[in-house]
Tab-separated table of C-alpha atoms in Angstrom:
chain	number	residue	atom	x	y	z
A	1	UNK	CA	266.138	76.820	-67.086
A	2	UNK	CA	266.923	78.750	-64.331
A	3	UNK	CA	263.889	81.731	-62.992
A	4	UNK	CA	263.603	84.172	-60.127
A	5	UNK	CA	260.008	85.379	-58.005
A	6	UNK	CA	260.424	89.396	-57.640
A	7	UNK	CA	259.216	91.047	-54.881
A	8	UNK	CA	259.010	93.563	-52.769
A	9	UNK	CA	260.859	91.498	-50.262
A	10	UNK	CA	264.204	90.570	-52.957
A	11	UNK	CA	264.585	88.550	-55.355
A	12	UNK	CA	264.699	84.554	-54.773
A	13	UNK	CA	265.989	82.162	-57.123
A	14	UNK	CA	264.353	78.610	-57.983
A	15	UNK	CA	265.496	75.690	-57.776
A	16	UNK	CA	264.666	72.102	-58.559
A	17	UNK	CA	262.840	71.970	-55.345
A	18	UNK	CA	259.686	72.577	-53.924
A	19	UNK	CA	259.934	76.052	-52.365
A	20	UNK	CA	256.448	76.517	-50.341
A	21	UNK	CA	255.449	79.965	-49.244
A	22	UNK	CA	253.721	81.562	-46.196
A	23	UNK	CA	253.647	83.008	-42.870
A	24	UNK	CA	255.950	79.895	-40.141
A	25	UNK	CA	258.828	80.336	-39.721
A	26	UNK	CA	259.285	76.566	-41.405
A	27	UNK	CA	258.152	78.112	-44.705
A	28	UNK	CA	261.560	78.700	-47.340
A	29	UNK	CA	260.090	82.256	-48.451
A	30	UNK	CA	258.093	83.778	-45.184
A	31	UNK	CA	256.421	86.193	-45.877
A	32	UNK	CA	254.074	88.612	-42.764
A	33	UNK	CA	251.371	89.685	-44.590
A	34	UNK	CA	248.107	89.452	-42.815
A	35	UNK	CA	246.328	88.058	-45.612
A	36	UNK	CA	249.015	84.975	-46.238
A	37	UNK	CA	248.575	81.512	-44.755
A	38	UNK	CA	250.251	79.448	-42.415
A	39	UNK	CA	251.614	77.869	-46.049
A	40	UNK	CA	250.319	78.891	-48.428
A	41	UNK	CA	251.721	78.131	-51.833
A	42	UNK	CA	253.996	75.824	-53.195
A	43	UNK	CA	255.920	76.986	-56.677
A	44	UNK	CA	257.802	73.543	-57.497
A	45	UNK	CA	259.657	73.036	-60.885
A	46	UNK	CA	256.939	71.604	-63.696
A	47	UNK	CA	255.907	68.343	-65.727
A	48	UNK	CA	257.959	67.039	-66.832
A	49	UNK	CA	260.592	69.169	-65.185
A	50	UNK	CA	260.621	71.759	-67.810
A	51	UNK	CA	259.888	75.361	-66.106
A	52	UNK	CA	257.346	75.658	-62.881
A	53	UNK	CA	254.444	75.396	-61.925
A	54	UNK	CA	252.248	77.386	-58.788
A	55	UNK	CA	250.506	75.326	-56.104
A	56	UNK	CA	247.689	77.187	-53.735
A	57	UNK	CA	247.613	74.410	-50.588
A	58	UNK	CA	243.932	75.185	-49.920
A	59	UNK	CA	244.510	78.453	-48.471
A	60	UNK	CA	241.869	81.294	-46.481
A	61	UNK	CA	242.791	83.526	-48.899
A	62	UNK	CA	243.301	82.257	-52.281
A	63	UNK	CA	246.030	82.487	-54.106
A	64	UNK	CA	246.115	84.353	-57.682
A	65	UNK	CA	248.018	84.845	-61.213
A	66	UNK	CA	247.272	87.638	-63.089
A	67	UNK	CA	244.918	88.276	-61.166
A	68	UNK	CA	242.900	85.210	-61.723
A	69	UNK	CA	242.526	83.073	-58.184
A	70	UNK	CA	243.956	78.507	-58.745
A	71	UNK	CA	241.801	76.348	-57.897
A	72	UNK	CA	243.264	75.007	-54.149
A	73	UNK	CA	245.614	71.873	-54.784
A	74	UNK	CA	245.417	71.493	-58.621
A	75	UNK	CA	248.904	73.661	-60.001
A	76	UNK	CA	248.846	76.386	-62.829
A	77	UNK	CA	252.668	76.745	-64.548
A	78	UNK	CA	254.103	79.952	-64.453
A	79	UNK	CA	255.090	81.842	-67.970
A	80	UNK	CA	257.321	84.721	-67.560
A	81	UNK	CA	255.857	88.241	-66.295
A	82	UNK	CA	253.254	86.376	-64.310
A	83	UNK	CA	252.221	88.040	-61.215
A	84	UNK	CA	251.532	86.129	-58.467
A	85	UNK	CA	248.951	87.952	-55.502
A	86	UNK	CA	249.619	86.089	-52.292
A	87	UNK	CA	246.815	89.110	-50.712
A	88	UNK	CA	248.311	92.491	-50.413
A	89	UNK	CA	251.850	90.945	-51.479
A	90	UNK	CA	252.640	90.670	-55.464
A	91	UNK	CA	254.952	88.493	-56.627
A	92	UNK	CA	256.638	88.656	-60.993
A	93	UNK	CA	258.008	85.513	-62.173
A	94	UNK	CA	261.075	86.129	-65.057
A	95	UNK	CA	262.742	83.355	-66.148
A	96	UNK	CA	266.455	83.882	-65.874
A	97	UNK	CA	269.606	83.375	-68.630
A	98	UNK	CA	272.571	80.350	-66.517
A	99	UNK	CA	274.623	81.996	-64.165
A	100	UNK	CA	271.964	84.874	-63.060
A	101	UNK	CA	272.703	84.767	-59.171
A	102	UNK	CA	270.212	86.437	-57.141
A	103	UNK	CA	269.958	89.172	-54.415
A	104	UNK	CA	267.790	86.362	-52.300
A	105	UNK	CA	268.020	82.462	-51.198
A	106	UNK	CA	264.656	81.490	-49.982
A	107	UNK	CA	265.407	80.298	-46.562
A	108	UNK	CA	266.635	76.542	-45.648
A	109	UNK	CA	263.496	74.724	-44.141
A	110	UNK	CA	263.318	72.600	-41.182
A	111	UNK	CA	262.430	69.593	-43.328
A	112	UNK	CA	263.789	68.210	-46.492
A	113	UNK	CA	261.476	70.562	-48.837
A	114	UNK	CA	258.757	68.765	-50.625
A	115	UNK	CA	259.845	67.218	-54.417
A	116	UNK	CA	257.330	66.999	-56.978
A	117	UNK	CA	256.100	63.467	-57.689
A	118	UNK	CA	257.232	61.473	-60.555
A	119	UNK	CA	254.170	60.192	-62.609
A	120	UNK	CA	253.824	56.796	-62.286
A	121	UNK	CA	255.482	53.923	-64.993
A	122	UNK	CA	252.381	53.154	-65.507
A	123	UNK	CA	250.668	56.348	-66.718
A	124	UNK	CA	251.861	58.535	-70.032
A	125	UNK	CA	249.079	60.408	-71.073
A	126	UNK	CA	249.277	62.880	-73.933
A	127	UNK	CA	251.155	65.697	-72.454
A	128	UNK	CA	250.583	69.220	-72.996
A	129	UNK	CA	252.261	71.217	-75.814
A	130	UNK	CA	253.888	72.438	-73.313
A	131	UNK	CA	255.556	70.088	-72.713
A	132	UNK	CA	257.066	67.662	-74.866
A	133	UNK	CA	256.879	63.723	-74.812
A	134	UNK	CA	260.073	61.081	-74.958
A	135	UNK	CA	260.313	59.270	-78.137
A	136	UNK	CA	259.533	55.479	-77.895
A	137	UNK	CA	259.459	52.066	-80.220
A	138	UNK	CA	256.243	51.935	-81.933
A	139	UNK	CA	254.430	48.782	-81.692
A	140	UNK	CA	256.010	45.488	-84.921
A	141	UNK	CA	252.390	43.674	-84.572
A	142	UNK	CA	250.075	46.758	-85.494
A	143	UNK	CA	248.321	45.302	-88.803
A	144	UNK	CA	248.685	41.098	-86.826
A	145	UNK	CA	245.273	39.407	-86.762
A	146	UNK	CA	244.194	37.908	-83.230
A	147	UNK	CA	242.870	34.360	-83.457
A	148	UNK	CA	239.751	33.528	-83.048
A	149	UNK	CA	238.430	33.137	-79.003
A	150	UNK	CA	238.372	29.890	-78.366
A	151	UNK	CA	234.790	30.163	-75.927
A	152	UNK	CA	231.857	31.038	-77.665
A	153	UNK	CA	230.698	34.229	-78.548
A	154	UNK	CA	226.985	36.230	-77.511
A	155	UNK	CA	226.329	36.140	-81.655
A	156	UNK	CA	226.604	32.999	-81.655
A	157	UNK	CA	222.713	31.129	-80.304
A	158	UNK	CA	221.494	34.180	-81.006
A	159	UNK	CA	222.469	33.518	-84.789
A	160	UNK	CA	220.797	30.137	-85.128
A	161	UNK	CA	217.705	31.388	-85.899
A	162	UNK	CA	216.560	27.384	-84.129
A	163	UNK	CA	217.497	28.911	-80.305
A	164	UNK	CA	215.543	32.138	-79.506
A	165	UNK	CA	217.000	34.162	-77.128
A	166	UNK	CA	213.461	34.372	-75.306
A	167	UNK	CA	213.248	30.100	-74.575
A	168	UNK	CA	216.427	30.866	-72.212
A	169	UNK	CA	215.629	29.607	-68.746
A	170	UNK	CA	215.878	33.051	-66.329
A	171	UNK	CA	218.810	32.998	-63.582
A	172	UNK	CA	216.840	30.270	-60.590
A	173	UNK	CA	215.015	28.627	-62.479
A	174	UNK	CA	215.700	24.868	-62.616
A	175	UNK	CA	212.994	23.845	-66.022
A	176	UNK	CA	215.845	22.551	-68.691
A	177	UNK	CA	214.876	24.646	-72.189
A	178	UNK	CA	213.136	22.868	-75.172
A	179	UNK	CA	214.795	23.868	-78.119
A	180	UNK	CA	213.121	22.656	-81.196
A	181	UNK	CA	215.650	20.636	-83.409
A	182	UNK	CA	216.633	22.422	-87.009
A	183	UNK	CA	216.125	20.464	-90.299
A	184	UNK	CA	219.175	21.690	-91.323
A	185	UNK	CA	222.819	22.157	-89.807
A	186	UNK	CA	226.584	22.015	-91.167
A	187	UNK	CA	229.008	20.121	-88.721
A	188	UNK	CA	230.370	23.770	-87.903
A	189	UNK	CA	226.910	24.937	-86.466
A	190	UNK	CA	225.920	21.893	-84.440
A	191	UNK	CA	228.799	22.541	-82.473
A	192	UNK	CA	228.569	25.202	-81.319
A	193	UNK	CA	224.590	24.648	-80.406
A	194	UNK	CA	226.295	21.443	-77.839
A	195	UNK	CA	228.840	24.363	-76.898
A	196	UNK	CA	225.866	26.418	-75.928
A	197	UNK	CA	223.764	24.051	-74.188
A	198	UNK	CA	226.318	22.607	-72.367
A	199	UNK	CA	226.891	26.445	-71.224
A	200	UNK	CA	223.090	25.915	-70.482
A	201	UNK	CA	223.063	23.228	-68.406
A	202	UNK	CA	226.935	23.608	-66.041
A	203	UNK	CA	225.691	27.082	-65.491
A	204	UNK	CA	222.081	26.615	-64.505
A	205	UNK	CA	220.402	28.399	-67.748
A	206	UNK	CA	221.050	32.326	-67.087
A	207	UNK	CA	224.840	31.119	-65.979
A	208	UNK	CA	225.431	31.067	-69.492
A	209	UNK	CA	224.355	34.563	-70.492
A	210	UNK	CA	225.422	36.003	-67.210
A	211	UNK	CA	229.375	35.192	-68.030
A	212	UNK	CA	229.543	36.705	-71.700
A	213	UNK	CA	227.777	40.173	-69.591
A	214	UNK	CA	230.578	40.764	-66.971
A	215	UNK	CA	233.699	38.555	-68.273
A	216	UNK	CA	236.731	40.345	-68.066
A	217	UNK	CA	237.878	41.675	-72.032
A	218	UNK	CA	240.987	44.321	-72.466
A	219	UNK	CA	238.232	46.174	-74.133
A	220	UNK	CA	236.264	47.409	-70.732
A	221	UNK	CA	239.104	48.046	-69.185
A	222	UNK	CA	240.472	50.674	-71.160
A	223	UNK	CA	236.787	51.797	-71.943
A	224	UNK	CA	236.888	52.105	-67.989
A	225	UNK	CA	240.788	54.002	-67.743
A	226	UNK	CA	238.885	56.194	-70.516
A	227	UNK	CA	235.608	57.173	-68.310
A	228	UNK	CA	238.229	57.969	-65.345
A	229	UNK	CA	239.592	60.082	-67.029
A	230	UNK	CA	236.825	61.314	-68.228
A	231	UNK	CA	235.240	62.182	-64.378
A	232	UNK	CA	238.240	62.676	-62.707
A	233	UNK	CA	237.955	59.410	-60.643
A	234	UNK	CA	241.928	58.629	-59.786
A	235	UNK	CA	240.249	55.796	-57.736
A	236	UNK	CA	238.704	53.444	-59.489
A	237	UNK	CA	241.515	54.057	-62.547
A	238	UNK	CA	244.183	53.201	-59.490
A	239	UNK	CA	241.990	49.362	-59.358
A	240	UNK	CA	242.280	49.321	-63.252
A	241	UNK	CA	246.765	49.011	-62.405
A	242	UNK	CA	248.468	45.677	-62.026
A	243	UNK	CA	249.484	44.143	-59.566
A	244	UNK	CA	254.062	45.582	-60.430
A	245	UNK	CA	252.315	48.829	-61.082
A	246	UNK	CA	250.319	49.453	-58.018
A	247	UNK	CA	252.747	48.749	-56.301
A	248	UNK	CA	254.709	51.559	-57.912
A	249	UNK	CA	252.158	54.495	-58.654
A	250	UNK	CA	249.748	55.858	-55.934
A	251	UNK	CA	246.331	57.494	-56.338
A	252	UNK	CA	247.761	61.092	-55.407
A	253	UNK	CA	249.853	60.688	-58.257
A	254	UNK	CA	247.334	59.696	-60.311
A	255	UNK	CA	245.918	62.611	-59.258
A	256	UNK	CA	248.032	65.049	-60.092
A	257	UNK	CA	248.095	63.422	-63.472
A	258	UNK	CA	244.591	64.433	-64.356
A	259	UNK	CA	244.343	67.102	-63.512
A	260	UNK	CA	247.789	68.689	-65.708
A	261	UNK	CA	245.217	67.431	-68.632
A	262	UNK	CA	241.449	69.501	-67.489
A	263	UNK	CA	244.294	72.284	-66.410
A	264	UNK	CA	245.875	72.331	-70.064
A	265	UNK	CA	244.530	70.128	-72.182
A	266	UNK	CA	240.309	70.591	-70.753
A	267	UNK	CA	240.082	67.352	-70.459
A	268	UNK	CA	239.036	64.192	-72.467
A	269	UNK	CA	236.003	64.296	-73.854
A	270	UNK	CA	236.086	60.583	-75.294
A	271	UNK	CA	237.862	58.404	-76.126
A	272	UNK	CA	238.794	54.640	-79.599
A	273	UNK	CA	240.400	51.671	-78.545
A	274	UNK	CA	241.063	49.599	-82.221
A	275	UNK	CA	244.121	47.221	-82.779
A	276	UNK	CA	243.326	44.800	-79.799
A	277	UNK	CA	245.157	42.076	-80.013
A	278	UNK	CA	245.369	38.994	-77.444
A	279	UNK	CA	248.293	36.638	-76.925
A	280	UNK	CA	247.401	34.235	-74.332
A	281	UNK	CA	247.512	36.730	-70.884
A	282	UNK	CA	248.319	39.838	-72.156
A	283	UNK	CA	247.764	42.014	-74.836
A	284	UNK	CA	247.904	45.886	-76.540
A	285	UNK	CA	245.456	47.674	-77.951
A	286	UNK	CA	245.733	51.634	-79.306
A	287	UNK	CA	243.340	53.909	-77.210
A	288	UNK	CA	242.932	57.181	-79.242
A	289	UNK	CA	242.187	60.664	-76.943
A	290	UNK	CA	240.067	63.713	-77.671
A	291	UNK	CA	240.256	66.944	-74.938
A	292	UNK	CA	238.109	69.671	-74.946
A	293	UNK	CA	240.425	72.196	-76.453
A	294	UNK	CA	239.486	70.001	-80.118
A	295	UNK	CA	243.363	67.767	-79.739
A	296	UNK	CA	243.759	64.729	-80.235
A	297	UNK	CA	246.458	61.972	-79.113
A	298	UNK	CA	246.862	59.056	-78.901
A	299	UNK	CA	248.794	56.241	-76.916
A	300	UNK	CA	249.713	51.363	-77.350
A	301	UNK	CA	248.250	50.492	-73.906
A	302	UNK	CA	250.101	46.653	-72.577
A	303	UNK	CA	247.227	44.599	-70.674
A	304	UNK	CA	248.656	41.782	-68.159
A	305	UNK	CA	245.143	39.023	-67.039
A	306	UNK	CA	245.537	38.652	-63.693
A	307	UNK	CA	243.108	36.526	-62.046
A	308	UNK	CA	240.415	36.393	-64.170
A	309	UNK	CA	240.829	40.686	-64.707
A	310	UNK	CA	242.059	42.489	-67.278
A	311	UNK	CA	245.165	44.777	-65.975
A	312	UNK	CA	246.961	47.843	-68.053
A	313	UNK	CA	250.800	47.223	-67.752
A	314	UNK	CA	251.683	49.999	-69.590
A	315	UNK	CA	250.997	52.333	-72.015
A	316	UNK	CA	253.817	53.989	-74.693
A	317	UNK	CA	252.768	57.842	-76.347
A	318	UNK	CA	252.417	58.042	-80.176
A	319	UNK	CA	253.629	60.636	-81.083
């Protein structure tokens, strides 16, 4: 798709790179408006390479689209016919047919033009309706039921009436708890009780309870991933990535994806995790999203265990 900006300066073609606008001579489009900042705004290809978007570069007097002031550093998609105003200078954004030759071309900058950051491989949040999503192959084993974990669950001691929760010594205590002997128990229950007692002795009583509370699980990682989306916390979301993806993505790229979701879909309001499947040090799960505009979407996430902590390794949108 080809597009131009119409203004008193003529027609300016928009290409594959970013078009920076301002009073400084190193901009691709230099304007002399007294209310323009040195580097005022930037027009660049939109998310996924479809259409164009404009970003106010934290200017002093602001950038307006159809007389609505833009939030600084948050991209805003452009539609054909939109009027961009910087001070008293107005630009009309138009989509033109292939082969159209504009009368005015943007001047060549003294530096390499800014290129829109590509989205990191690990994150594929549901894209706005205007941006088509790539095809993918759905996971092959949705109905697989994972084997029971080898470690005892926190519910085991609670299910046995002979071992009440309040009988456990608190962290820092030195006394050995006294457990009343059950009158009749199956071998399976006895084995579970032995494991719990060993954990209490080795961990100093309260250590077993602490282990169950703080150990990493795929569900906890995905819940934090959802919370970070809802609070726009790109820094914390970066810590949830595997080492492989931290080497590929940046906090700025993650923040850009969050900004697009907030601008076009009203932000993430709620999430739910289903079909969690663990296989050694890898796991898969389906994460469903509910957005502020009422739309829903889901993605299939792959996680890996690194140093005892589950990390996000890849995501695929479910179409």
